[in-house]
Amino acid sequence: MMRWTYKVEQPLPDGGRAVTRVVGAVSILAPLYLVYVTAQRIGPDDTATRPQLDFTPGGEAKSAADALARIIEQVFG
Protein backbone atom coordinates (compact mmCIF):
# COMPACT_ATOMS: atom_id res chain seq x y z
CA MET A 1 0.00 0.00 0.00
CA MET A 2 1.21 3.50 -0.85
CA ARG A 3 0.14 6.65 1.02
CA TRP A 4 0.09 10.38 0.33
CA THR A 5 -0.68 12.92 3.06
CA TYR A 6 -1.70 16.57 2.98
CA LYS A 7 -1.43 18.28 6.38
CA VAL A 8 -2.95 21.60 7.49
CA GLU A 9 -2.25 23.19 10.88
CA GLN A 10 -4.30 26.13 12.13
CA PRO A 11 -3.51 28.08 15.31
CA LEU A 12 -6.17 28.19 18.01
CA PRO A 13 -6.88 31.15 20.33
CA ASP A 14 -5.65 29.23 23.41
CA GLY A 15 -2.19 28.71 21.87
CA GLY A 16 -2.90 25.20 20.66
CA ARG A 17 -3.44 24.11 17.09
CA ALA A 18 -5.90 22.15 15.01
CA VAL A 19 -4.29 19.59 12.74
CA THR A 20 -6.12 18.15 9.75
CA ARG A 21 -4.59 15.42 7.60
CA VAL A 22 -5.97 14.28 4.26
CA VAL A 23 -4.60 10.86 3.39
CA GLY A 24 -4.77 8.83 0.20
CA ALA A 25 -3.98 5.12 0.37
CA VAL A 26 -3.54 3.04 -2.81
CA SER A 27 -3.54 -0.74 -2.96
CA ILE A 28 -0.74 -2.30 -4.99
CA LEU A 29 -2.63 -5.61 -5.20
CA ALA A 30 -6.03 -4.44 -6.41
CA PRO A 31 -7.30 -1.44 -8.36
CA LEU A 32 -8.50 0.30 -5.21
CA TYR A 33 -7.79 3.54 -3.38
CA LEU A 34 -9.18 5.30 -0.34
CA VAL A 35 -9.10 8.95 0.72
CA TYR A 36 -9.83 9.84 4.33
CA VAL A 37 -9.38 12.75 6.76
CA THR A 38 -8.26 12.89 10.38
CA ALA A 39 -8.74 15.92 12.63
CA GLN A 40 -6.93 16.43 15.91
CA ARG A 41 -6.51 19.22 18.46
CA ILE A 42 -3.09 19.73 20.02
CA GLY A 43 -2.99 21.91 23.13
CA PRO A 44 -0.37 24.54 23.98
CA ASP A 45 1.34 21.97 26.24
CA ASP A 46 1.48 19.44 23.35
CA THR A 47 -1.27 17.22 24.78
CA ALA A 48 -3.41 15.93 21.96
CA THR A 49 -6.91 14.59 21.45
CA ARG A 50 -7.42 11.33 19.62
CA PRO A 51 -7.57 11.86 15.87
CA GLN A 52 -11.14 11.81 14.57
CA LEU A 53 -11.51 9.80 11.36
CA ASP A 54 -13.85 11.00 8.61
CA PHE A 55 -14.56 9.42 5.23
CA THR A 56 -16.86 12.28 4.12
CA PRO A 57 -14.88 15.47 4.75
CA GLY A 58 -16.28 18.97 4.46
CA GLY A 59 -14.88 22.46 3.91
CA GLU A 60 -11.21 22.85 3.04
CA ALA A 61 -10.58 19.17 3.75
CA LYS A 62 -13.13 18.20 1.08
CA SER A 63 -11.39 20.22 -1.62
CA ALA A 64 -8.02 18.73 -0.61
CA ALA A 65 -9.51 15.21 -0.58
CA ASP A 66 -11.05 15.73 -4.02
CA ALA A 67 -7.73 17.02 -5.38
CA LEU A 68 -5.86 14.07 -3.89
CA ALA A 69 -8.37 11.62 -5.40
CA ARG A 70 -7.89 13.24 -8.84
CA ILE A 71 -4.11 12.92 -8.54
CA ILE A 72 -4.36 9.26 -7.55
CA GLU A 73 -6.69 8.54 -10.47
CA GLN A 74 -4.37 10.34 -12.93
CA VAL A 75 -1.27 8.53 -11.70
CA PHE A 76 -2.82 5.06 -11.46
CA GLY A 77 -5.51 5.27 -14.12
PDB file of C-alpha atoms in Angstrom:
ATOM      1  CA  MET A   1       0.000   0.000   0.000  1.00  0.00           C
ATOM      2  CA  MET A   2       1.210   3.496  -0.855  1.00  0.00           C
ATOM      3  CA  ARG A   3       0.141   6.653   1.018  1.00  0.00           C
ATOM      4  CA  TRP A   4       0.088  10.383   0.333  1.00  0.00           C
ATOM      5  CA  THR A   5      -0.680  12.915   3.062  1.00  0.00           C
ATOM      6  CA  TYR A   6      -1.705  16.574   2.976  1.00  0.00           C
ATOM      7  CA  LYS A   7      -1.433  18.280   6.381  1.00  0.00           C
ATOM      8  CA  VAL A   8      -2.955  21.597   7.491  1.00  0.00           C
ATOM      9  CA  GLU A   9      -2.251  23.192  10.875  1.00  0.00           C
ATOM     10  CA  GLN A  10      -4.297  26.127  12.126  1.00  0.00           C
ATOM     11  CA  PRO A  11      -3.509  28.077  15.309  1.00  0.00           C
ATOM     12  CA  LEU A  12      -6.170  28.192  18.013  1.00  0.00           C
ATOM     13  CA  PRO A  13      -6.878  31.155  20.331  1.00  0.00           C
ATOM     14  CA  ASP A  14      -5.650  29.231  23.405  1.00  0.00           C
ATOM     15  CA  GLY A  15      -2.189  28.708  21.874  1.00  0.00           C
ATOM     16  CA  GLY A  16      -2.896  25.195  20.658  1.00  0.00           C
ATOM     17  CA  ARG A  17      -3.439  24.113  17.089  1.00  0.00           C
ATOM     18  CA  ALA A  18      -5.904  22.153  15.008  1.00  0.00           C
ATOM     19  CA  VAL A  19      -4.292  19.587  12.741  1.00  0.00           C
ATOM     20  CA  THR A  20      -6.120  18.147   9.746  1.00  0.00           C
ATOM     21  CA  ARG A  21      -4.589  15.422   7.601  1.00  0.00           C
ATOM     22  CA  VAL A  22      -5.975  14.280   4.259  1.00  0.00           C
ATOM     23  CA  VAL A  23      -4.604  10.856   3.385  1.00  0.00           C
ATOM     24  CA  GLY A  24      -4.769   8.830   0.198  1.00  0.00           C
ATOM     25  CA  ALA A  25      -3.984   5.117   0.366  1.00  0.00           C
ATOM     26  CA  VAL A  26      -3.545   3.045  -2.806  1.00  0.00           C
ATOM     27  CA  SER A  27      -3.539  -0.736  -2.961  1.00  0.00           C
ATOM     28  CA  ILE A  28      -0.744  -2.297  -4.987  1.00  0.00           C
ATOM     29  CA  LEU A  29      -2.627  -5.615  -5.196  1.00  0.00           C
ATOM     30  CA  ALA A  30      -6.033  -4.443  -6.405  1.00  0.00           C
ATOM     31  CA  PRO A  31      -7.304  -1.436  -8.364  1.00  0.00           C
ATOM     32  CA  LEU A  32      -8.496   0.296  -5.207  1.00  0.00           C
ATOM     33  CA  TYR A  33      -7.792   3.541  -3.382  1.00  0.00           C
ATOM     34  CA  LEU A  34      -9.179   5.298  -0.341  1.00  0.00           C
ATOM     35  CA  VAL A  35      -9.097   8.948   0.723  1.00  0.00           C
ATOM     36  CA  TYR A  36      -9.827   9.840   4.333  1.00  0.00           C
ATOM     37  CA  VAL A  37      -9.375  12.750   6.757  1.00  0.00           C
ATOM     38  CA  THR A  38      -8.259  12.894  10.379  1.00  0.00           C
ATOM     39  CA  ALA A  39      -8.740  15.917  12.627  1.00  0.00           C
ATOM     40  CA  GLN A  40      -6.931  16.426  15.908  1.00  0.00           C
ATOM     41  CA  ARG A  41      -6.511  19.222  18.461  1.00  0.00           C
ATOM     42  CA  ILE A  42      -3.087  19.734  20.021  1.00  0.00           C
ATOM     43  CA  GLY A  43      -2.991  21.907  23.130  1.00  0.00           C
ATOM     44  CA  PRO A  44      -0.373  24.542  23.984  1.00  0.00           C
ATOM     45  CA  ASP A  45       1.341  21.969  26.237  1.00  0.00           C
ATOM     46  CA  ASP A  46       1.476  19.439  23.347  1.00  0.00           C
ATOM     47  CA  THR A  47      -1.269  17.220  24.784  1.00  0.00           C
ATOM     48  CA  ALA A  48      -3.413  15.931  21.958  1.00  0.00           C
ATOM     49  CA  THR A  49      -6.909  14.593  21.454  1.00  0.00           C
ATOM     50  CA  ARG A  50      -7.422  11.327  19.623  1.00  0.00           C
ATOM     51  CA  PRO A  51      -7.565  11.856  15.868  1.00  0.00           C
ATOM     52  CA  GLN A  52     -11.140  11.809  14.572  1.00  0.00           C
ATOM     53  CA  LEU A  53     -11.509   9.803  11.359  1.00  0.00           C
ATOM     54  CA  ASP A  54     -13.846  11.002   8.608  1.00  0.00           C
ATOM     55  CA  PHE A  55     -14.559   9.416   5.226  1.00  0.00           C
ATOM     56  CA  THR A  56     -16.856  12.277   4.120  1.00  0.00           C
ATOM     57  CA  PRO A  57     -14.876  15.473   4.751  1.00  0.00           C
ATOM     58  CA  GLY A  58     -16.280  18.970   4.460  1.00  0.00           C
ATOM     59  CA  GLY A  59     -14.876  22.456   3.909  1.00  0.00           C
ATOM     60  CA  GLU A  60     -11.209  22.847   3.038  1.00  0.00           C
ATOM     61  CA  ALA A  61     -10.584  19.171   3.754  1.00  0.00           C
ATOM     62  CA  LYS A  62     -13.126  18.196   1.076  1.00  0.00           C
ATOM     63  CA  SER A  63     -11.386  20.221  -1.620  1.00  0.00           C
ATOM     64  CA  ALA A  64      -8.023  18.725  -0.612  1.00  0.00           C
ATOM     65  CA  ALA A  65      -9.514  15.207  -0.576  1.00  0.00           C
ATOM     66  CA  ASP A  66     -11.048  15.729  -4.024  1.00  0.00           C
ATOM     67  CA  ALA A  67      -7.728  17.022  -5.384  1.00  0.00           C
ATOM     68  CA  LEU A  68      -5.858  14.071  -3.889  1.00  0.00           C
ATOM     69  CA  ALA A  69      -8.373  11.617  -5.398  1.00  0.00           C
ATOM     70  CA  ARG A  70      -7.894  13.236  -8.843  1.00  0.00           C
ATOM     71  CA  ILE A  71      -4.111  12.925  -8.539  1.00  0.00           C
ATOM     72  CA  ILE A  72      -4.364   9.262  -7.550  1.00  0.00           C
ATOM     73  CA  GLU A  73      -6.691   8.543 -10.469  1.00  0.00           C
ATOM     74  CA  GLN A  74      -4.369  10.341 -12.932  1.00  0.00           C
ATOM     75  CA  VAL A  75      -1.275   8.530 -11.701  1.00  0.00           C
ATOM     76  CA  PHE A  76      -2.821   5.056 -11.461  1.00  0.00           C
ATOM     77  CA  GLY A  77      -5.511   5.265 -14.117  1.00  0.00           C
TER      78      GLY A  77
END
